[in-house]
Short mmCIF file of C-alpha atoms in Angstrom, two decimals:
data_model
loop_
_atom_site.label_atom_id
_atom_site.label_comp_id
_atom_site.label_asym_id
_atom_site.label_seq_id
_atom_site.Cartn_x
_atom_site.Cartn_y
_atom_site.Cartn_z
CA MET A 1 132.60 183.38 93.38
CA ILE A 2 134.48 180.80 92.03
CA LYS A 3 134.80 178.23 94.79
CA SER A 4 130.58 178.55 95.03
CA PHE A 5 130.66 177.68 91.12
CA LYS A 6 132.66 174.99 92.16
CA LYS A 7 131.28 173.90 94.57
CA ARG A 8 128.15 173.04 92.02
CA ILE A 9 129.57 171.65 89.62
CA GLY A 10 130.66 169.66 92.40
CA ALA A 11 127.37 168.78 92.47
CA LEU A 12 125.88 167.89 89.51
CA VAL A 13 128.42 166.20 88.69
CA THR A 14 127.77 163.23 92.08
CA VAL A 15 124.60 163.56 92.59
CA GLY A 16 123.60 164.99 88.80
CA PRO A 17 123.74 160.86 87.73
CA THR A 18 121.36 159.91 91.07
CA VAL A 19 118.98 162.37 90.49
CA LEU A 20 118.43 161.66 86.63
CA TRP A 21 118.57 157.51 86.97
CA LEU A 22 115.44 157.69 89.55
CA GLY A 23 114.06 160.57 87.71
CA PHE A 24 113.78 158.94 84.59
CA PHE A 25 113.19 155.17 85.32
CA LEU A 26 111.75 155.81 89.06
CA MET A 27 109.60 158.52 88.65
CA ILE A 28 109.00 159.24 85.32
CA PRO A 29 106.73 155.10 84.96
CA LEU A 30 105.13 156.48 88.55
CA ILE A 31 103.03 159.29 86.91
CA TYR A 32 102.89 157.13 83.71
CA VAL A 33 100.92 154.13 86.39
CA ILE A 34 99.07 157.52 87.94
CA GLY A 35 97.92 158.50 84.44
CA ILE A 36 96.71 155.56 82.92
CA SER A 37 94.84 154.79 86.08
CA PHE A 38 92.51 156.70 84.54
CA LEU A 39 92.52 155.78 80.81
CA THR A 40 89.96 153.61 78.64
CA LYS A 41 90.59 149.95 77.68
CA ASN A 42 90.01 148.68 74.55
CA ALA A 43 89.44 145.46 72.82
CA TYR A 44 92.91 144.64 71.74
CA GLY A 45 94.56 144.72 75.18
CA GLY A 46 95.33 148.70 74.68
CA VAL A 47 94.55 151.76 76.02
CA ASP A 48 91.99 154.39 75.01
CA PHE A 49 93.12 157.97 75.51
CA ILE A 50 89.54 158.20 77.30
CA PHE A 51 89.36 159.84 80.93
CA THR A 52 87.22 157.81 83.17
CA LEU A 53 86.76 157.28 86.85
CA ASP A 54 85.38 153.02 86.06
CA ASN A 55 88.42 151.60 86.63
CA TYR A 56 88.35 153.33 90.68
CA LYS A 57 85.03 151.91 90.19
CA ALA A 58 85.59 148.27 89.78
CA LEU A 59 87.74 148.29 93.71
CA PHE A 60 84.83 148.46 95.18
CA SER A 61 82.89 145.14 93.39
CA ASN A 62 82.88 141.94 96.17
CA GLU A 63 85.82 140.11 94.25
CA TYR A 64 88.37 142.59 94.54
CA VAL A 65 87.33 143.43 97.80
CA LYS A 66 88.24 140.27 98.90
CA VAL A 67 91.06 139.71 97.54
CA PHE A 68 92.73 142.55 98.77
CA ALA A 69 91.09 141.10 102.34
CA ASP A 70 92.87 137.84 101.89
CA SER A 71 95.96 138.97 101.05
CA LEU A 72 95.95 141.84 103.79
CA TRP A 73 94.92 139.03 106.23
CA LEU A 74 98.08 136.64 104.76
CA SER A 75 101.01 139.34 104.90
CA LEU A 76 99.78 139.71 108.22
CA GLU A 77 99.97 136.30 109.80
CA THR A 78 102.84 135.72 107.84
CA THR A 79 104.01 138.63 109.50
CA VAL A 80 102.92 137.85 113.33
CA ILE A 81 104.42 134.01 112.43
CA CYS A 82 107.64 135.76 111.36
CA LEU A 83 107.98 137.76 114.37
CA ILE A 84 107.01 134.19 117.05
CA VAL A 85 109.36 132.02 115.08
CA GLY A 86 112.36 134.98 114.57
CA TYR A 87 112.30 137.13 117.97
CA PRO A 88 113.43 133.78 120.27
CA PHE A 89 115.74 133.10 117.06
CA ALA A 90 117.42 136.51 116.91
CA TYR A 91 117.81 136.89 120.36
CA ILE A 92 119.68 133.42 120.79
CA ILE A 93 122.21 134.13 117.96
CA ALA A 94 122.61 137.66 119.81
CA ASN A 95 123.27 136.52 122.64
CA ALA A 96 125.16 133.60 122.02
CA PRO A 97 128.93 133.07 122.96
CA LYS A 98 130.55 135.27 121.04
CA LYS A 99 132.62 132.26 119.38
CA TRP A 100 130.23 130.91 117.89
CA LYS A 101 128.61 134.76 116.89
CA PRO A 102 129.78 135.30 112.96
CA ALA A 103 129.50 131.63 112.34
CA LEU A 104 125.87 132.03 112.95
CA VAL A 105 124.66 135.32 111.85
CA MET A 106 127.18 134.07 107.91
CA LEU A 107 125.32 131.13 108.68
CA LEU A 108 121.68 133.28 109.32
CA MET A 109 123.01 134.81 105.83
CA LEU A 110 123.72 132.32 103.31
CA PRO A 111 119.81 131.77 102.45
CA PHE A 112 119.44 135.13 101.98
CA TRP A 113 122.46 135.36 99.50
CA THR A 114 119.95 132.24 97.69
CA ASN A 115 118.06 133.19 94.94
CA SER A 116 114.23 133.13 96.47
CA LEU A 117 112.62 131.28 93.61
CA ILE A 118 115.34 128.65 93.51
CA ARG A 119 114.33 128.31 97.19
CA THR A 120 110.65 127.67 96.81
CA TYR A 121 111.28 125.53 94.44
CA GLY A 122 113.31 123.61 97.17
CA TRP A 123 109.67 123.51 98.51
CA ASN A 124 107.79 122.77 96.17
CA THR A 125 109.87 119.09 95.13
CA LEU A 126 109.59 118.57 98.99
CA LEU A 127 106.10 119.21 99.54
CA ARG A 128 104.36 117.62 96.09
CA THR A 129 101.86 114.73 96.30
CA GLU A 130 105.19 112.44 95.11
CA GLY A 131 107.67 114.66 97.18
CA VAL A 132 110.04 114.30 99.37
CA ILE A 133 108.29 114.34 102.63
CA ASN A 134 104.93 112.56 101.67
CA HIS A 135 107.25 108.90 100.51
CA PHE A 136 109.17 109.84 103.74
CA LEU A 137 105.83 109.72 106.11
CA GLN A 138 105.05 106.54 104.03
CA TRP A 139 108.35 104.67 104.00
CA ILE A 140 108.45 105.29 108.30
CA GLY A 141 104.68 104.36 108.29
CA ILE A 142 102.51 107.41 109.79
CA ILE A 143 100.74 108.09 106.69
CA ASP A 144 99.43 105.36 103.98
CA LYS A 145 98.10 107.57 101.58
CA PRO A 146 99.75 110.34 100.66
CA LEU A 147 98.62 114.21 101.62
CA ASN A 148 97.84 116.56 99.63
CA MET A 149 100.34 119.69 100.68
CA LEU A 150 101.18 121.29 98.23
CA TYR A 151 99.33 123.92 96.05
CA THR A 152 97.10 124.60 100.04
CA ASP A 153 96.68 128.19 101.17
CA GLY A 154 99.22 126.77 103.92
CA ALA A 155 101.19 126.20 101.32
CA VAL A 156 101.53 129.31 100.39
CA LEU A 157 101.60 130.31 104.39
CA LEU A 158 104.80 128.81 104.78
CA GLY A 159 106.55 129.96 101.14
CA MET A 160 106.04 133.58 102.28
CA VAL A 161 107.31 132.67 106.09
CA TYR A 162 110.07 130.47 104.61
CA ALA A 163 110.72 133.84 102.30
CA LEU A 164 110.58 136.57 104.54
CA LEU A 165 111.80 134.94 108.08
CA PRO A 166 115.36 136.54 106.99
CA PHE A 167 113.55 139.77 107.04
CA THR A 168 112.07 139.19 109.73
CA VAL A 169 115.73 138.30 111.90
CA LEU A 170 117.94 141.23 110.63
CA PRO A 171 116.32 143.76 112.16
CA LEU A 172 115.58 142.53 115.05
CA HIS A 173 119.58 140.41 115.88
CA THR A 174 120.63 144.05 115.33
CA SER A 175 118.35 145.71 118.07
CA ILE A 176 118.81 143.03 120.09
CA GLU A 177 122.32 143.17 120.04
CA LYS A 178 122.38 146.96 120.66
CA LEU A 179 120.52 145.83 124.03
CA ASP A 180 122.16 146.59 127.41
CA HIS A 181 122.60 143.82 129.06
CA SER A 182 123.28 146.35 132.68
CA LEU A 183 119.63 147.13 132.42
CA LEU A 184 118.75 143.23 133.12
CA GLU A 185 120.90 142.46 135.68
CA ALA A 186 119.34 145.86 137.01
CA ALA A 187 115.76 144.36 136.83
CA SER A 188 116.45 140.82 137.88
CA ASP A 189 118.71 142.74 141.23
CA LEU A 190 115.00 144.28 141.77
CA GLY A 191 114.05 141.71 141.72
CA ALA A 192 111.98 141.06 138.66
CA SER A 193 111.09 137.84 137.47
CA LYS A 194 112.45 136.93 134.13
CA VAL A 195 109.00 136.69 132.23
CA HIS A 196 108.43 140.48 134.06
CA THR A 197 112.62 141.33 133.13
CA PHE A 198 111.08 140.17 129.64
CA THR A 199 107.71 142.22 128.95
CA ARG A 200 108.87 145.03 130.63
CA VAL A 201 112.92 145.76 130.31
CA ILE A 202 113.64 143.24 126.65
CA LEU A 203 110.20 143.70 124.32
CA PRO A 204 109.88 147.56 125.18
CA LEU A 205 113.78 148.10 123.92
CA THR A 206 113.82 145.70 121.34
CA MET A 207 110.32 148.02 119.64
CA PRO A 208 112.51 149.20 116.91
CA GLY A 209 113.80 146.10 115.78
CA ILE A 210 110.49 144.77 115.96
CA PHE A 211 108.37 147.12 113.87
CA ALA A 212 111.00 147.90 110.97
CA GLY A 213 111.08 143.50 111.58
CA SER A 214 107.53 143.67 110.87
CA ILE A 215 107.41 146.60 108.17
CA GLN A 216 110.21 144.81 106.26
CA THR A 217 108.08 141.39 106.09
CA PHE A 218 105.19 143.02 105.76
CA ILE A 219 105.02 144.92 102.21
CA PRO A 220 107.60 142.74 100.33
CA SER A 221 105.09 139.46 100.82
CA LEU A 222 102.03 141.87 98.95
CA GLY A 223 103.93 141.57 96.02
CA PHE A 224 105.60 138.40 95.73
CA PHE A 225 103.22 136.46 93.70
CA PHE A 226 105.93 134.08 92.31
CA ILE A 227 105.19 131.97 95.64
CA SER A 228 101.50 131.80 95.14
CA ASP A 229 102.03 130.59 91.50
CA MET A 230 104.67 127.75 92.65
CA MET A 231 103.06 126.62 96.39
CA GLY A 232 98.83 127.69 95.51
CA GLY A 233 96.01 126.35 94.75
CA ALA A 234 93.67 128.18 92.08
CA LYS A 235 91.18 128.79 95.11
CA THR A 236 92.29 131.98 96.73
CA MET A 237 93.54 135.40 94.56
CA TYR A 238 96.39 137.73 96.25
CA ILE A 239 96.70 140.79 95.14
CA GLY A 240 100.05 140.18 93.91
CA ASN A 241 99.12 137.67 90.62
CA LEU A 242 95.83 139.40 90.13
CA ILE A 243 98.20 142.72 89.53
CA LYS A 244 100.36 140.71 87.32
CA ASN A 245 97.04 139.13 85.51
CA GLN A 246 95.93 142.54 84.58
CA PHE A 247 99.49 142.84 83.24
CA LEU A 248 99.28 139.22 81.34
CA SER A 249 96.20 137.17 80.42
CA ALA A 250 93.77 140.00 81.02
CA ARG A 251 95.84 142.73 79.56
CA ASN A 252 93.88 144.96 81.04
CA TRP A 253 95.83 148.05 82.08
CA PRO A 254 94.43 150.09 83.71
CA LEU A 255 92.83 148.12 85.83
CA GLY A 256 96.07 146.66 86.88
CA ALA A 257 97.33 150.64 87.40
CA VAL A 258 94.46 151.25 90.36
CA LEU A 259 95.28 147.87 91.73
CA SER A 260 99.06 149.19 91.87
CA ILE A 261 98.39 152.49 93.54
CA VAL A 262 96.06 151.08 95.84
CA LEU A 263 98.77 148.72 96.61
CA ILE A 264 101.09 152.18 97.41
CA ILE A 265 98.68 153.66 99.53
CA ILE A 266 98.41 150.81 101.42
CA THR A 267 102.18 150.92 102.36
CA LEU A 268 102.69 154.84 102.45
CA ILE A 269 99.63 154.47 105.69
CA ILE A 270 101.90 151.60 106.67
CA MET A 271 105.09 153.68 106.76
CA LYS A 272 103.15 156.61 108.14
CA LEU A 273 102.28 154.55 111.12
CA TYR A 274 105.59 153.68 111.57
CA THR A 275 107.55 156.55 111.31
CA ARG A 276 105.38 157.82 114.15
CA VAL A 277 107.16 155.10 116.27
CA GLY A 278 110.06 154.06 113.92
CA SER A 279 113.22 155.44 111.80
CA LEU A 280 114.01 154.99 108.00
CA GLU A 281 116.93 154.71 109.19
CA ASP A 282 116.54 151.36 111.13
CA MET A 283 115.79 150.06 108.03
CA ALA A 284 118.46 149.90 105.97
CA MET B 1 126.71 136.85 144.29
CA LYS B 2 126.13 135.17 140.80
CA LYS B 3 127.90 136.27 137.44
CA ARG B 4 128.39 135.49 134.25
CA LYS B 5 130.50 137.02 132.34
CA VAL B 6 130.82 133.65 130.03
CA ARG B 7 127.72 133.11 127.74
CA GLU B 8 126.96 129.65 127.18
CA PHE B 9 124.28 127.64 125.03
CA LYS B 10 121.26 126.61 127.13
CA PRO B 11 120.50 123.31 125.87
CA GLY B 12 116.76 124.53 124.75
CA SER B 13 117.93 127.58 122.41
CA VAL B 14 120.68 124.96 120.67
CA PHE B 15 117.79 123.26 119.90
CA TYR B 16 115.34 125.70 118.49
CA ALA B 17 118.02 127.05 116.84
CA CYS B 18 118.51 124.10 115.74
CA LEU B 19 115.13 123.63 113.82
CA VAL B 20 115.08 127.03 112.77
CA TYR B 21 118.32 126.53 111.01
CA LEU B 22 117.00 123.04 109.41
CA PHE B 23 113.99 125.34 108.11
CA LEU B 24 116.55 127.84 106.31
CA TYR B 25 117.97 124.75 104.66
CA LEU B 26 115.65 122.09 104.34
CA PRO B 27 115.25 123.60 100.98
CA ILE B 28 118.78 124.41 99.70
CA PHE B 29 119.44 120.50 100.67
CA VAL B 30 117.16 119.06 98.65
CA VAL B 31 117.96 120.91 95.67
CA ILE B 32 121.88 120.44 95.87
CA VAL B 33 121.35 117.03 97.09
CA PHE B 34 119.13 115.85 93.91
CA SER B 35 121.46 116.73 91.33
CA PHE B 36 123.69 114.57 92.25
CA ASN B 37 120.19 112.10 91.66
CA THR B 38 120.50 108.85 89.40
CA SER B 39 116.33 109.02 89.27
CA GLU B 40 115.02 111.51 87.00
CA MET B 41 112.08 111.86 89.29
CA ASN B 42 112.57 114.60 92.65
CA ILE B 43 111.28 111.76 94.81
CA THR B 44 114.59 109.58 96.69
CA PHE B 45 118.31 109.50 96.26
CA GLN B 46 119.00 106.08 94.33
CA GLY B 47 122.50 107.28 93.65
CA PHE B 48 125.63 109.24 92.48
CA THR B 49 126.12 110.93 89.68
CA VAL B 50 126.88 113.82 87.95
CA GLU B 51 125.27 113.81 84.68
CA TRP B 52 123.18 116.16 85.03
CA TYR B 53 125.92 118.91 85.09
CA GLY B 54 127.35 117.21 81.89
CA ARG B 55 123.81 117.62 79.91
CA MET B 56 123.08 121.15 81.52
CA LEU B 57 125.70 122.10 79.98
CA GLU B 58 123.72 120.97 76.54
CA ASN B 59 120.95 122.65 77.76
CA ARG B 60 121.66 125.93 75.37
CA GLN B 61 118.38 127.97 76.88
CA LEU B 62 119.18 127.42 79.75
CA MET B 63 122.66 127.96 80.05
CA GLN B 64 121.48 130.87 78.43
CA SER B 65 119.13 132.00 81.13
CA PHE B 66 122.49 131.86 83.11
CA PHE B 67 124.90 134.17 81.55
CA ASN B 68 121.95 136.32 81.24
CA THR B 69 121.83 135.93 85.45
CA VAL B 70 125.08 136.56 85.38
CA ILE B 71 125.67 139.69 83.10
CA VAL B 72 122.39 141.56 84.26
CA ALA B 73 123.95 141.14 88.28
CA PHE B 74 127.42 142.45 86.82
CA TRP B 75 126.85 145.42 85.24
CA SER B 76 123.67 146.16 87.04
CA THR B 77 126.42 146.34 90.68
CA ILE B 78 129.00 148.39 88.36
CA ILE B 79 126.40 150.98 87.29
CA SER B 80 125.09 150.97 91.11
CA VAL B 81 128.54 151.05 92.60
CA VAL B 82 129.46 154.18 90.47
CA ILE B 83 126.92 156.01 90.24
CA GLY B 84 125.45 155.46 94.06
CA THR B 85 128.62 156.18 95.37
CA LEU B 86 129.32 159.48 94.05
CA CYS B 87 125.76 160.37 94.90
CA ALA B 88 127.10 159.68 98.53
CA LEU B 89 129.78 161.43 98.05
CA GLY B 90 128.48 164.53 96.54
CA LEU B 91 125.56 164.43 99.25
CA TYR B 92 128.22 164.47 102.15
CA LYS B 93 130.38 166.59 100.19
CA PHE B 94 127.90 169.74 99.30
CA GLU B 95 125.28 172.26 100.34
CA PHE B 96 122.75 172.93 98.02
CA LYS B 97 118.92 173.32 97.57
CA LEU B 98 116.26 170.32 97.63
CA LYS B 99 119.64 167.81 99.34
CA ASN B 100 116.50 166.73 101.78
CA LEU B 101 114.17 166.22 99.51
CA ILE B 102 116.92 164.18 97.22
CA SER B 103 117.73 162.26 100.26
CA SER B 104 114.37 161.05 101.37
CA SER B 105 113.53 160.05 98.05
CA LEU B 106 116.31 157.57 97.74
CA TYR B 107 114.06 155.65 100.14
CA ILE B 108 111.35 155.53 97.53
CA PRO B 109 112.66 152.31 95.69
CA ILE B 110 113.51 150.65 99.34
CA VAL B 111 109.82 151.13 101.04
CA ILE B 112 107.42 151.09 97.62
CA PRO B 113 106.90 147.04 96.71
CA GLU B 114 108.75 145.66 94.43
CA LEU B 115 106.10 145.19 92.34
CA VAL B 116 104.49 148.33 91.43
CA PHE B 117 108.01 149.49 90.38
CA ALA B 118 107.75 146.59 88.13
CA ILE B 119 104.66 147.69 86.72
CA ALA B 120 105.61 150.96 86.36
CA LEU B 121 108.31 149.63 84.65
CA LEU B 122 106.36 147.95 82.73
CA ILE B 123 104.40 150.64 81.46
CA PHE B 124 106.97 153.01 80.53
CA PHE B 125 109.03 151.08 78.60
CA SER B 126 106.13 150.20 76.49
CA SER B 127 104.79 153.90 76.56
CA ILE B 128 108.44 154.63 74.28
CA HIS B 129 108.41 151.76 71.95
CA VAL B 130 111.13 150.18 73.79
CA ASN B 131 111.16 146.12 73.90
CA MET B 132 112.21 144.59 76.86
CA ASN B 133 115.34 143.22 76.62
CA MET B 134 118.87 143.30 78.63
CA VAL B 135 119.31 146.78 78.57
CA THR B 136 115.70 147.44 80.19
CA LEU B 137 116.65 144.25 82.58
CA ILE B 138 119.50 146.21 83.76
CA ILE B 139 118.57 148.97 84.45
CA ALA B 140 115.45 148.07 86.15
CA HIS B 141 118.50 146.30 88.52
CA VAL B 142 120.86 149.37 88.52
CA THR B 143 117.44 151.41 90.61
CA PHE B 144 116.18 148.90 92.81
CA SER B 145 119.99 148.76 94.22
CA MET B 146 121.42 152.19 93.65
CA PRO B 147 119.44 154.14 96.72
CA PHE B 148 120.73 150.69 99.09
CA VAL B 149 124.31 151.32 97.47
CA VAL B 150 124.14 155.07 97.99
CA ILE B 151 122.77 154.50 102.13
CA THR B 152 125.42 151.71 102.83
CA VAL B 153 128.29 154.55 101.88
CA ARG B 154 126.64 157.55 102.90
CA ALA B 155 126.35 155.40 106.04
CA ARG B 156 130.97 155.05 105.69
CA LEU B 157 130.95 158.88 105.45
CA ALA B 158 129.03 159.66 108.54
CA GLY B 159 132.15 158.34 110.74
CA PHE B 160 134.88 159.81 108.70
CA ASP B 161 137.24 162.13 109.93
CA LYS B 162 137.39 165.32 107.12
CA SER B 163 140.96 166.59 108.32
CA ILE B 164 142.86 163.37 106.77
CA GLU B 165 141.38 164.63 103.12
CA GLU B 166 142.24 168.28 104.93
CA ALA B 167 145.69 167.04 105.88
CA ALA B 168 146.39 165.51 102.37
CA ARG B 169 144.99 168.70 100.68
CA ASP B 170 147.58 170.61 102.80
CA LEU B 171 150.35 168.81 101.82
CA GLY B 172 149.74 169.19 97.92
CA ALA B 173 147.57 166.62 97.03
CA ASN B 174 145.19 167.28 93.93
CA GLU B 175 141.10 166.70 94.54
CA LEU B 176 141.62 163.60 92.08
CA HIS B 177 144.73 161.88 93.63
CA THR B 178 143.07 162.77 97.79
CA PHE B 179 140.03 161.43 96.48
CA PHE B 180 141.82 157.91 94.92
CA ARG B 181 144.62 157.60 98.13
CA VAL B 182 142.73 158.89 101.05
CA THR B 183 139.19 159.18 100.72
CA LEU B 184 138.05 156.30 98.34
CA PRO B 185 140.67 153.77 101.12
CA MET B 186 138.30 154.89 103.86
CA ILE B 187 134.74 154.78 101.88
CA SER B 188 135.89 151.06 100.60
CA PRO B 189 134.61 149.13 103.14
CA GLY B 190 130.93 150.81 102.79
CA VAL B 191 131.46 150.22 98.95
CA ILE B 192 131.94 147.08 99.31
CA SER B 193 129.35 146.47 101.44
CA GLY B 194 127.07 148.01 99.25
CA GLY B 195 128.45 146.33 95.92
CA MET B 196 127.50 143.23 97.39
CA LEU B 197 123.82 144.17 98.34
CA ALA B 198 123.45 145.28 94.81
CA LEU B 199 125.05 141.82 93.51
CA THR B 200 122.45 139.77 96.02
CA MET B 201 120.03 141.80 95.04
CA SER B 202 119.85 141.27 91.46
CA LEU B 203 120.66 137.53 91.88
CA ASP B 204 117.70 137.20 93.61
CA ASP B 205 115.42 139.06 92.28
CA VAL B 206 112.75 137.69 90.96
CA VAL B 207 109.41 140.10 90.47
CA VAL B 208 111.24 142.74 88.62
CA SER B 209 113.07 140.88 86.69
CA PHE B 210 109.95 139.09 84.96
CA PHE B 211 107.89 142.59 83.77
CA THR B 212 111.20 144.07 82.44
CA ALA B 213 113.21 141.00 81.06
CA GLY B 214 112.10 140.18 77.23
CA PRO B 215 111.81 136.81 75.89
CA GLU B 216 115.49 136.91 75.14
CA SER B 217 116.87 137.92 77.77
CA GLN B 218 115.12 135.53 80.83
CA THR B 219 117.04 135.07 83.72
CA LEU B 220 117.63 131.30 85.79
CA PRO B 221 114.88 132.20 87.95
CA LEU B 222 112.45 133.61 85.40
CA LYS B 223 112.92 130.04 83.11
CA ILE B 224 112.47 128.37 86.85
CA LEU B 225 109.31 129.72 87.70
CA GLY B 226 108.16 128.97 83.74
CA MET B 227 109.03 125.19 84.17
CA VAL B 228 107.82 124.50 87.74
CA ARG B 229 104.50 122.51 87.41
CA LYS B 230 105.31 120.82 84.57
CA GLY B 231 107.40 119.74 86.04
CA VAL B 232 111.64 120.91 85.55
CA SER B 233 114.08 118.38 84.97
CA PRO B 234 116.84 117.78 87.29
CA ASP B 235 119.68 119.45 84.66
CA VAL B 236 117.93 122.56 86.36
CA ASN B 237 118.86 120.94 89.69
CA ALA B 238 122.49 121.01 88.96
CA LEU B 239 122.71 124.51 87.62
CA SER B 240 120.79 126.14 90.72
CA THR B 241 123.45 123.91 92.83
CA LEU B 242 126.24 125.93 90.95
CA MET B 243 124.77 128.98 91.95
CA ILE B 244 124.11 128.42 95.05
CA LEU B 245 127.66 128.10 94.98
CA GLY B 246 129.18 130.62 93.85
CA THR B 247 127.02 133.10 95.00
CA ILE B 248 127.86 131.70 98.27
CA VAL B 249 131.85 131.75 97.51
CA ILE B 250 132.14 135.27 95.91
CA LEU B 251 129.95 136.74 98.59
CA LEU B 252 131.79 135.09 101.19
CA THR B 253 135.10 135.93 99.63
CA ALA B 254 134.09 139.61 99.71
CA THR B 255 133.23 139.78 103.17
CA LEU B 256 137.34 138.10 104.01
CA ILE B 257 138.00 141.11 101.65
CA GLN B 258 136.12 143.71 104.48
CA GLY B 259 136.85 142.24 107.00
CA LYS B 260 140.41 142.70 105.93
CA LEU B 261 140.06 146.26 104.61
CA GLU B 262 138.19 147.08 108.23
CA LYS B 263 140.95 145.47 110.50
CA LYS B 264 143.61 148.03 107.84
CA MET B 265 141.40 151.61 109.72
#
């Protein structure tokens, strides 16, 4: 009797603070988002307590469908490029001589540790019309007029790939490192070519890393509004910027809430697909 | 029979890895190099100076944003480590109702896009008429970093030998004593990596801070974001350089300490 009481107190004291914290600052705010998505915005940028479904109907306008399509496409491009660039890179690090490996992993972590906005700002300096790269190219005589690199869709893609590459490489590295090398030897002993060994043995065995890396790249990329703010032109609008605008300039909170709910639904669908093939533990 | 036990670098691999590392480090080098540039334009390197570091110290708003970043990172790390470690211990030690629900809901802040979570907090705080300030910023940072602490510490506890705790208790140590002398030292590498994660996430954050910081509690990244379109003054390069180097030194130290603790086990 006393023991079970003590255990209950123990559980309450240890797990309680986390439950309270996440309840107050995560669950309740998310419920607020759902609530406000059914309310009407008023002329002063505030919200009136009048139930409506108009905010949801607005989603199906061509303008917003295009924003979603453009954003999903950008995130997909980002993820695919990160995988293509990141996989060989992760493979090289994972198979590097033992002596070098800790240093190489450390070198990969260092940029990860510095603020992503400061690093994006570094790219901004590099790509400007009067920037380092243009100046350099003109100086060595490859071009006579500066190239228009910054404030383009390409610059946004570069910024996204740059910011998210470590997120792809780390899970890939973990799963490539776990590869049992005797299997590779077995494959080559049995006469498999290098390409065959890769497509039939290495790739299937490192799938958990590929899935985890893709998820960790794709989902955050949907919300990185500051990269398109710093690198992109005004031409293409992405979901992150659209949501941000609803809360800052347009002051249409209900619409912003609806857009966020769509973002959550997209995430949930992706996670649902993911948990069919991988486990959450691979991600942490 | 060909057998290669000693792995060696292949030139092609070295070249590729160097290219990717160059890509990762290029923008960081640019910021550092231009912080020592005599020219105010970030185009070519004209000459070496430390003038901007002096200017930086005189720029009050800029320094304020830097201190805000540090204060928020410090407190959010402390709070997430304490609450998160407690939670991990509780989930490990006790069996109770809703345990599975609680452990899986820890993945919610990890999985949902930061942007959604940020505007959820914005809506919540403004609905209850709380103005954004340092406290709201710290609360927001704790919320997204704490689950990572719980998961890291839990992973450490999973490989933990319960009999050692029992032995301590059999030898007459009370609960508190057992905790501080046995349990805590055993899980400390996990606590440190959890803390490092929380610290980096706080220092790296832009999206959540953007919505949960008030005008007085702008962090350095937010300050830079506001300046980029209008043009950034070189003292920002200086301060960014300090922040880059500062973070690296702190985290390298933490990694070293963690390695030492790991070896002791």
